[in-house]
Short mmCIF file of C-alpha atoms in Angstrom, two decimals:
data_model
loop_
_atom_site.label_atom_id
_atom_site.label_comp_id
_atom_site.label_asym_id
_atom_site.label_seq_id
_atom_site.Cartn_x
_atom_site.Cartn_y
_atom_site.Cartn_z
CA MET A 29 129.69 109.99 116.85
CA SER A 30 127.28 107.09 116.50
CA VAL A 31 123.64 107.30 117.38
CA SER A 32 121.52 104.19 117.51
CA THR A 33 118.53 104.11 115.22
CA ILE A 34 115.26 102.65 116.36
CA PRO A 35 114.83 99.51 114.24
CA ILE A 36 111.52 99.79 112.44
CA VAL A 37 110.59 97.14 109.90
CA THR A 38 107.26 98.09 108.43
CA SER A 39 104.91 96.02 106.31
CA ALA A 40 105.07 98.66 103.57
CA TRP A 41 108.84 98.14 103.38
CA GLN A 42 108.49 94.34 103.41
CA GLU A 43 106.08 94.51 100.49
CA ARG A 44 108.44 96.73 98.51
CA LEU A 45 111.38 94.45 99.19
CA GLN A 46 109.42 91.40 98.05
CA ARG A 47 108.41 93.19 94.84
CA ARG A 48 112.00 93.99 94.04
CA GLN A 49 113.33 90.57 94.95
CA GLY A 50 110.63 88.88 92.89
CA SER A 51 111.17 91.12 89.90
CA ALA A 52 112.61 89.85 86.63
CA TYR A 53 114.33 93.19 86.05
CA SER A 54 116.90 93.19 88.84
CA ALA A 55 119.51 94.75 86.54
CA ILE A 56 117.32 97.83 86.02
CA TRP A 57 116.57 98.10 89.73
CA ASP A 58 120.31 98.02 90.40
CA LEU A 59 120.90 100.63 87.71
CA LEU A 60 118.35 103.00 89.25
CA ASP A 61 120.02 102.73 92.65
CA ALA A 62 122.26 105.44 91.24
CA VAL A 63 119.39 107.96 91.36
CA LYS A 64 119.40 109.84 94.65
CA ASP A 65 116.94 112.22 96.27
CA PRO A 66 117.95 115.71 95.06
CA GLU A 67 117.28 117.11 98.56
CA ILE A 68 119.02 114.34 100.52
CA PRO A 69 121.63 113.16 98.01
CA VAL A 70 122.80 110.19 100.08
CA ILE A 71 119.49 108.32 99.78
CA SER A 72 118.46 106.48 96.65
CA LEU A 73 114.91 106.73 95.31
CA TRP A 74 114.60 103.05 96.08
CA ASP A 75 115.52 103.48 99.74
CA LEU A 76 113.29 106.56 99.98
CA GLY A 77 110.34 104.54 98.73
CA VAL A 78 109.69 106.76 95.71
CA LEU A 79 110.68 104.06 93.22
CA CYS A 80 107.69 101.70 93.20
CA ASP A 81 107.94 99.30 90.34
CA ILE A 82 109.69 98.42 87.09
CA GLN A 83 107.99 96.54 84.28
CA GLN A 84 108.80 95.80 80.66
CA GLN A 85 106.34 95.17 77.86
CA SER A 86 106.58 94.66 74.15
CA HIS A 87 106.04 97.77 72.11
CA GLU A 88 106.13 98.69 68.43
CA ASP A 89 109.58 100.28 68.89
CA GLY A 90 111.05 97.37 70.84
CA THR A 91 110.72 96.74 74.56
CA LEU A 92 109.06 99.47 76.60
CA THR A 93 110.43 99.95 80.10
CA VAL A 94 107.87 101.37 82.52
CA VAL A 95 109.20 102.88 85.75
CA SER A 96 106.58 103.81 88.37
CA ILE A 97 107.32 106.40 91.01
CA THR A 98 105.18 107.91 93.74
CA PRO A 99 105.57 111.44 95.11
CA THR A 100 106.38 111.84 98.79
CA TYR A 101 104.39 115.04 99.47
CA SER A 102 101.85 116.36 96.94
CA GLY A 103 103.80 119.50 96.25
CA CYS A 104 107.29 118.09 96.55
CA PRO A 105 109.27 120.12 94.01
CA ALA A 106 111.94 117.43 93.81
CA VAL A 107 109.69 115.04 91.87
CA ASP A 108 110.31 116.67 88.48
CA MET A 109 114.05 116.47 89.04
CA MET A 110 113.77 112.82 90.06
CA ARG A 111 112.00 112.05 86.79
CA ASP A 112 114.75 113.78 84.82
CA GLN A 113 117.42 111.84 86.65
CA ILE A 114 115.68 108.51 86.07
CA ALA A 115 115.36 109.40 82.38
CA GLU A 116 119.06 110.16 82.23
CA VAL A 117 120.01 106.78 83.69
CA LEU A 118 117.65 104.96 81.31
CA GLU A 119 119.04 106.91 78.34
CA GLN A 120 122.60 106.08 79.29
CA ALA A 121 121.73 102.40 79.55
CA GLN A 122 120.05 102.67 76.15
CA LEU A 123 116.76 101.46 77.53
CA ARG A 124 114.64 103.39 75.07
CA PRO A 125 111.67 103.47 74.74
CA TYR A 126 110.74 104.09 78.35
CA GLN A 127 107.94 105.66 80.30
CA ILE A 128 108.08 107.15 83.80
CA LYS A 129 104.68 106.90 85.41
CA THR A 130 103.50 108.71 88.51
CA GLN A 131 101.47 106.45 90.72
CA LEU A 132 99.33 107.98 93.49
CA ALA A 133 97.91 104.85 95.11
CA PRO A 134 98.92 103.47 97.51
CA ALA A 135 100.02 106.84 98.86
CA TRP A 136 103.65 107.15 99.92
CA THR A 137 104.24 106.97 103.65
CA THR A 138 107.36 107.13 105.76
CA ASP A 139 106.80 103.40 106.29
CA CYS A 140 108.13 102.97 102.72
CA LEU A 141 111.61 104.05 103.87
CA SER A 142 114.13 101.24 103.91
CA PRO A 143 115.99 100.48 107.16
CA LYS A 144 119.10 101.65 105.30
CA ALA A 145 117.45 105.00 104.52
CA ARG A 146 116.76 105.54 108.21
CA LYS A 147 120.43 105.03 109.02
CA GLN A 148 121.46 107.26 106.13
CA LEU A 149 119.14 110.05 107.29
CA GLN A 150 120.65 109.85 110.74
CA ALA A 151 124.20 109.96 109.41
CA TYR A 152 123.24 112.91 107.22
CA GLY A 153 122.07 114.87 110.27
CA ILE A 154 118.34 114.34 109.89
CA ALA A 155 116.51 112.48 112.65
CA PRO A 156 114.50 109.62 111.07
CA PRO A 157 110.76 109.15 111.74
CA GLN A 158 110.25 107.74 115.22
CA THR A 159 107.24 105.53 114.66
CA SER A 160 105.26 103.84 111.95
CA CYS A 161 102.41 105.82 110.38
CA MET A 162 100.12 103.06 111.69
CA HIS A 163 101.04 104.06 115.23
CA ALA A 164 98.39 106.10 117.05
CA GLN A 165 100.95 108.66 118.29
CA SER A 166 102.46 109.33 114.92
CA TYR A 167 102.51 113.13 115.13
CA THR A 168 105.67 115.08 115.68
CA PRO A 169 106.36 115.20 119.43
CA GLU A 170 107.15 118.52 121.13
CA LEU A 171 110.17 117.13 122.93
CA GLY A 172 112.66 114.32 122.93
CA VAL A 173 113.42 113.38 119.31
CA PRO A 174 117.05 112.17 119.70
CA CYS A 175 119.60 114.61 118.29
CA PRO A 176 121.29 113.06 115.24
CA ARG A 177 124.56 114.75 116.19
CA CYS A 178 125.02 114.06 119.91
CA ALA A 179 122.21 111.56 120.64
CA SER A 180 120.80 113.66 123.48
CA SER A 181 117.06 113.42 124.02
CA ASN A 182 117.06 116.87 125.56
CA THR A 183 115.61 118.43 122.43
CA GLN A 184 112.58 120.53 121.59
CA ARG A 185 110.49 121.20 118.53
CA ILE A 186 110.82 124.68 117.08
CA SER A 187 108.47 124.32 114.14
CA GLU A 188 106.12 121.69 112.70
CA PHE A 189 107.50 122.47 109.25
CA GLY A 190 111.22 122.63 108.57
CA SER A 191 113.31 123.26 105.47
CA THR A 192 110.90 121.13 103.42
CA ALA A 193 107.35 119.85 103.93
CA CYS A 194 108.63 116.43 104.97
CA LYS A 195 110.59 117.76 107.93
CA ALA A 196 110.01 119.48 111.27
CA LEU A 197 112.61 121.67 112.94
CA PHE A 198 114.13 120.79 116.33
CA GLN A 199 116.80 122.24 118.54
CA CYS A 200 119.14 120.20 120.73
CA GLU A 201 119.56 121.69 124.22
CA ALA A 202 122.69 119.59 124.85
CA CYS A 203 124.85 120.49 121.87
CA GLY A 204 122.92 123.62 120.90
CA GLU A 205 122.51 122.62 117.26
CA PRO A 206 119.24 122.84 115.36
CA PHE A 207 118.32 119.78 113.30
CA ASP A 208 115.63 118.50 110.95
CA TYR A 209 113.28 115.67 111.89
CA PHE A 210 111.79 113.60 109.09
CA LYS A 211 108.09 113.59 110.01
CA VAL A 212 105.94 110.51 110.15
CA LEU A 213 103.50 110.61 107.22
CA MET B 3 82.62 111.98 76.31
CA SER B 4 79.97 110.41 78.51
CA ASP B 5 77.95 112.60 80.89
CA LEU B 6 79.63 110.92 83.83
CA THR B 7 83.13 111.63 82.49
CA ALA B 8 82.18 115.24 81.79
CA ALA B 9 80.82 115.63 85.32
CA THR B 10 83.92 114.03 86.85
CA LEU B 11 86.12 116.34 84.79
CA GLU B 12 84.22 119.38 86.06
CA TYR B 13 84.38 118.06 89.63
CA ALA B 14 88.14 117.45 89.52
CA THR B 15 88.58 120.95 88.08
CA ARG B 16 86.57 122.50 90.92
CA LEU B 17 88.64 120.73 93.56
CA GLY B 18 91.79 121.74 91.70
CA ASP B 19 90.61 125.37 91.65
CA ASP B 20 90.01 125.35 95.41
CA ALA B 21 93.53 124.03 96.00
CA LEU B 22 95.32 126.28 93.51
CA VAL B 23 93.67 129.52 94.61
CA LEU B 24 94.23 128.90 98.32
CA GLY B 25 97.76 127.64 97.67
CA HIS B 26 98.55 130.84 95.81
CA ARG B 27 97.10 132.96 98.60
CA ILE B 28 99.18 131.22 101.24
CA SER B 29 102.29 131.46 99.05
CA GLU B 30 102.02 135.26 99.32
CA TRP B 31 103.40 134.87 102.84
CA CYS B 32 106.68 133.54 101.46
CA SER B 33 109.32 136.05 102.62
CA ASN B 34 106.59 138.00 104.47
CA GLY B 35 106.06 135.64 107.43
CA PRO B 36 106.24 137.00 110.97
CA PHE B 37 109.39 134.97 111.63
CA LEU B 38 111.55 132.50 109.76
CA GLU B 39 110.01 129.23 110.95
CA GLU B 40 106.52 130.49 110.25
CA ASP B 41 107.56 131.69 106.83
CA LEU B 42 108.84 128.18 106.06
CA ALA B 43 105.74 126.51 107.46
CA LEU B 44 103.36 128.63 105.40
CA SER B 45 105.40 128.11 102.25
CA ASN B 46 105.31 124.36 102.84
CA VAL B 47 101.54 124.38 103.34
CA ALA B 48 101.20 126.42 100.13
CA LEU B 49 103.26 123.80 98.31
CA ASP B 50 101.00 121.02 99.57
CA TYR B 51 98.00 122.87 98.13
CA ILE B 52 99.67 123.58 94.81
CA GLY B 53 100.71 119.93 94.60
CA ARG B 54 97.12 118.95 95.28
CA ALA B 55 95.95 121.27 92.49
CA ARG B 56 98.41 119.62 90.13
CA MET B 57 97.04 116.17 90.94
CA TYR B 58 93.42 117.24 90.38
CA TYR B 59 94.25 119.17 87.18
CA THR B 60 96.40 116.35 85.80
CA TYR B 61 93.46 114.01 86.27
CA ALA B 62 91.08 116.56 84.70
CA ALA B 63 93.45 116.92 81.74
CA GLU B 64 93.55 113.16 81.33
CA LEU B 65 89.73 113.06 81.23
CA ALA B 66 89.59 116.01 78.85
CA GLY B 67 92.04 114.38 76.43
CA GLY B 68 93.17 116.24 73.32
CA GLY B 69 96.67 116.81 74.67
CA LYS B 70 95.53 119.10 77.52
CA THR B 71 97.81 119.44 80.50
CA GLU B 72 97.54 120.73 84.05
CA ASP B 73 98.90 124.07 82.84
CA ASP B 74 95.90 124.64 80.57
CA PHE B 75 93.68 124.52 83.63
CA ALA B 76 95.86 126.72 85.82
CA TYR B 77 96.98 129.33 83.33
CA THR B 78 94.55 129.74 80.46
CA ARG B 79 91.16 130.08 82.13
CA ASP B 80 89.69 133.41 83.08
CA ALA B 81 88.25 134.29 86.49
CA ARG B 82 84.70 133.56 85.33
CA GLU B 83 85.73 130.00 84.48
CA PHE B 84 87.24 129.31 87.89
CA ARG B 85 84.94 127.32 90.18
CA ASN B 86 86.66 127.68 93.54
CA LEU B 87 84.66 128.36 96.67
CA LEU B 88 84.97 132.03 97.57
CA ILE B 89 86.63 131.58 100.96
CA HIS B 90 89.81 130.44 99.18
CA GLU B 91 90.27 133.62 97.15
CA LEU B 92 89.89 136.24 99.87
CA PRO B 93 93.06 138.30 100.39
CA ARG B 94 95.44 136.92 102.98
CA GLY B 95 94.76 139.72 105.48
CA ASP B 96 96.87 139.80 108.63
CA PHE B 97 98.40 136.70 110.18
CA ALA B 98 95.34 136.10 112.39
CA TYR B 99 93.08 136.20 109.34
CA THR B 100 95.27 133.72 107.47
CA MET B 101 95.35 131.29 110.38
CA VAL B 102 91.60 131.53 111.07
CA ARG B 103 90.85 130.81 107.42
CA GLN B 104 93.25 127.85 107.55
CA LEU B 105 91.48 126.49 110.62
CA LEU B 106 88.02 126.79 109.04
CA VAL B 107 89.23 125.20 105.81
CA ASP B 108 91.42 122.54 107.46
CA VAL B 109 88.58 121.19 109.60
CA PHE B 110 86.38 121.12 106.50
CA ASN B 111 89.05 119.46 104.36
CA LEU B 112 89.65 116.74 106.89
CA LEU B 113 85.96 115.78 106.83
CA TYR B 114 85.68 116.19 103.07
CA LEU B 115 88.80 114.23 102.18
CA GLU B 116 87.87 111.47 104.61
CA ALA B 117 84.68 111.02 102.58
CA LEU B 118 86.52 111.36 99.26
CA THR B 119 88.89 108.51 100.17
CA GLN B 120 85.79 106.31 99.77
CA SER B 121 85.14 107.57 96.23
CA ALA B 122 84.24 105.01 93.58
CA ASP B 123 86.65 106.90 91.33
CA ALA B 124 90.08 105.39 92.00
CA ASN B 125 91.98 108.55 91.02
CA LEU B 126 89.99 110.85 93.29
CA ALA B 127 90.28 108.35 96.13
CA ALA B 128 94.07 108.18 95.64
CA ILE B 129 94.41 111.97 95.69
CA ALA B 130 92.30 112.13 98.85
CA HIS B 131 94.41 109.46 100.55
CA LYS B 132 97.49 111.52 99.83
CA ALA B 133 96.05 114.90 100.73
CA ILE B 134 94.38 113.90 103.98
CA LYS B 135 97.67 113.01 105.63
CA GLU B 136 99.00 116.47 104.89
CA THR B 137 95.78 118.10 106.05
CA ARG B 138 96.18 116.50 109.49
CA TYR B 139 99.47 118.36 109.87
CA HIS B 140 97.93 121.59 108.58
CA LEU B 141 95.09 121.38 111.09
CA ARG B 142 97.36 120.75 114.04
CA ARG B 143 99.19 123.93 113.24
CA SER B 144 96.23 126.18 112.44
CA LYS B 145 94.48 125.00 115.60
CA GLU B 146 97.51 125.78 117.76
CA TRP B 147 97.78 129.24 116.26
CA VAL B 148 94.11 130.11 116.70
CA LEU B 149 94.31 129.01 120.36
CA ARG B 150 97.44 131.04 120.90
CA LEU B 151 96.18 134.17 119.16
CA GLY B 152 92.60 134.04 120.45
CA ASP B 153 93.71 133.45 124.02
CA GLY B 154 96.73 135.73 123.69
CA THR B 155 97.01 139.48 124.09
CA ALA B 156 94.10 141.93 123.83
CA GLU B 157 95.36 142.89 120.38
CA SER B 158 95.73 139.33 119.09
CA HIS B 159 92.31 138.41 120.51
CA LYS B 160 90.71 141.41 118.81
CA ARG B 161 92.25 140.63 115.43
CA THR B 162 91.42 136.93 115.62
CA GLN B 163 87.79 137.59 116.50
CA ARG B 164 87.61 140.13 113.68
CA ALA B 165 88.87 137.45 111.28
CA VAL B 166 86.33 134.89 112.51
CA ASP B 167 83.53 137.42 112.03
CA ALA B 168 84.74 138.44 108.57
CA LEU B 169 85.10 134.86 107.33
CA TRP B 170 82.05 133.23 108.86
CA GLY B 171 79.63 134.18 106.07
CA TYR B 172 81.90 132.50 103.54
CA THR B 173 81.78 129.13 105.31
CA HIS B 174 78.17 128.34 104.39
CA GLU B 175 79.12 127.79 100.78
CA LEU B 176 81.36 124.90 101.87
CA PHE B 177 78.25 122.87 102.66
CA GLU B 178 76.12 123.68 99.61
CA ILE B 179 75.73 121.27 96.73
CA ASP B 180 74.55 121.76 93.14
CA ALA B 181 73.00 119.32 90.65
CA LEU B 182 76.36 118.20 89.27
CA GLU B 183 77.87 117.41 92.66
CA GLN B 184 74.60 115.82 93.76
CA SER B 185 74.64 113.50 90.75
CA LEU B 186 78.25 112.47 91.46
CA ALA B 187 77.51 111.94 95.14
CA GLU B 188 74.63 109.66 94.19
CA VAL B 189 76.90 107.35 92.19
CA GLY B 190 79.52 107.32 94.94
CA ILE B 191 82.12 109.40 93.10
CA GLY B 192 81.65 112.79 94.75
CA VAL B 193 81.15 113.82 98.35
CA ASN B 194 77.80 114.90 99.70
CA ASN B 195 79.14 117.88 101.60
CA THR B 196 75.74 119.04 102.91
CA GLY B 197 75.94 116.51 105.71
CA LEU B 198 79.34 117.61 106.96
CA ARG B 199 78.30 120.84 108.68
CA PRO B 200 77.25 119.48 112.12
CA ALA B 201 80.62 117.78 112.62
CA TRP B 202 82.47 120.83 111.27
CA LEU B 203 80.53 123.24 113.47
CA ALA B 204 81.08 121.11 116.57
CA GLN B 205 84.84 120.95 116.03
CA VAL B 206 85.25 124.60 115.05
CA SER B 207 83.05 125.82 117.92
CA ALA B 208 85.03 123.80 120.44
CA ILE B 209 88.31 125.30 119.23
CA LEU B 210 86.95 128.85 119.09
CA SER B 211 85.51 128.55 122.60
CA GLU B 212 88.80 127.22 123.96
CA ALA B 213 90.48 130.19 122.28
CA THR B 214 88.03 132.50 124.15
CA LEU B 215 86.49 133.52 120.83
CA THR B 216 82.80 133.91 120.06
CA VAL B 217 81.15 131.73 117.41
CA PRO B 218 79.34 134.21 115.12
CA LYS B 219 75.65 134.10 114.31
CA ASP B 220 74.65 132.61 110.98
CA ASP B 221 73.06 135.82 109.78
CA TRP B 222 74.80 136.36 106.45
CA ALA B 223 76.21 134.21 103.67
CA VAL B 224 78.02 134.79 100.40
CA ARG B 225 77.94 132.26 97.58
CA GLY B 226 78.70 131.93 93.89
CA GLY B 227 82.11 130.31 93.52
CA ARG B 228 80.86 127.06 92.03
CA VAL B 229 79.05 128.91 89.22
CA GLY B 230 81.93 131.28 88.55
CA TYR B 231 80.66 134.42 90.34
CA HIS B 232 83.65 135.63 92.27
CA THR B 233 84.71 138.50 94.47
CA GLU B 234 86.93 141.08 92.80
CA ASN B 235 89.90 139.45 94.52
CA LEU B 236 90.15 136.44 92.24
CA GLY B 237 90.91 138.54 89.16
CA HIS B 238 93.77 140.26 90.96
CA LEU B 239 95.14 136.92 92.10
CA LEU B 240 94.98 135.42 88.60
CA THR B 241 96.65 138.48 87.13
CA GLU B 242 99.72 137.62 89.11
CA LEU B 243 99.42 133.83 88.89
CA GLN B 244 98.90 133.77 85.11
CA PHE B 245 101.01 136.71 84.02
CA LEU B 246 104.05 134.83 82.80
CA HIS B 247 102.09 132.25 80.87
CA ARG B 248 99.84 134.90 79.30
CA ALA B 249 102.81 137.06 78.29
CA TYR B 250 104.89 134.16 76.97
CA PRO B 251 102.46 131.36 76.07
CA GLY B 252 103.98 127.90 76.32
CA LEU B 253 107.14 129.18 77.97
CA LYS B 254 109.17 126.39 79.57
CA TRP B 255 111.05 126.93 82.81
#
């Protein structure tokens, strides 16, 4: 069943895309596309917006590769696993020495999601964020987030917090299924 | 270490202590929530706070140098060394008590973090930018619950009012400042929290009134958290929080 996704192209995403396209390290970016979110294993860290930047600098032991990531939520327990997975990819590509830096500013927002990530969320059964975080009405609505399974808008919020901090829980009145909504942050 | 660095280190530690202690308290609801969704929500809020503590402690460890890590701050200090405001360490009580405390703290945090986003210290400003977005979600929920419980049944109203009365005396400390925080506020790094009370009181009073609850009189206050004088509850909390690390120092998960 196909459900149309609201096309949202945010400035945060545009900036990220420009950084990647203008980067001299496109091979490493491509390599790290293999690292997926441990909680939503169809989405890469790049598409999720967690992967911020890649730089290389000279170092006493050769070239140092610096990968910058930003956590989604402060307490997201997946961040440590993401670091391990990035390290694994860098090890396999023999890109030692490397450093994985956590970057807090600018804070991650759902505007960092790529358009592809929104489609992937939907296909995975998670309703993507409905608006940009710059939108005045960016809070989770009580009703009407389209069901990712049957596309009905006859849905209602059950809880502001779902299976993880980044999601709220909804129930579809049409098909009866509960589903997660990826909150605007 | 310069005086300013030492003061910033102490300040980051204090804010980390507030977040860790409250995060641990809320985490006690995990598997004890009144129903599944609420259990998940509280656990998620607890995680936000613990994540916040990690950010403040990681920054403090960076300032301290000497190979310190966030774990040294969380696990190897005794109760007397913790600098959290007392309201964060009080036992979780019943569900009404937990939600009233969240409301009082959430309204405060929103005002405080808003100011901290303007900090001249880039790390503190970045943490505030991150935390404030989560706090907005926390406040929406705690407000809804206080309205529902206060304006609910006779029993829920009674318990919610009892919680407001029991917690009120601990809110004054939120707006007190000492010489260290004053000095940081003067150079634009820290927040001058003394000026936040009118806005806090106006917002909290409006919510309590709508919930048919009475705003208590300001006739008692408890203080001491920022100098390390705690209620007996903090020691009990740390006993549980630090047990594993104390029993097996340096243990890796």
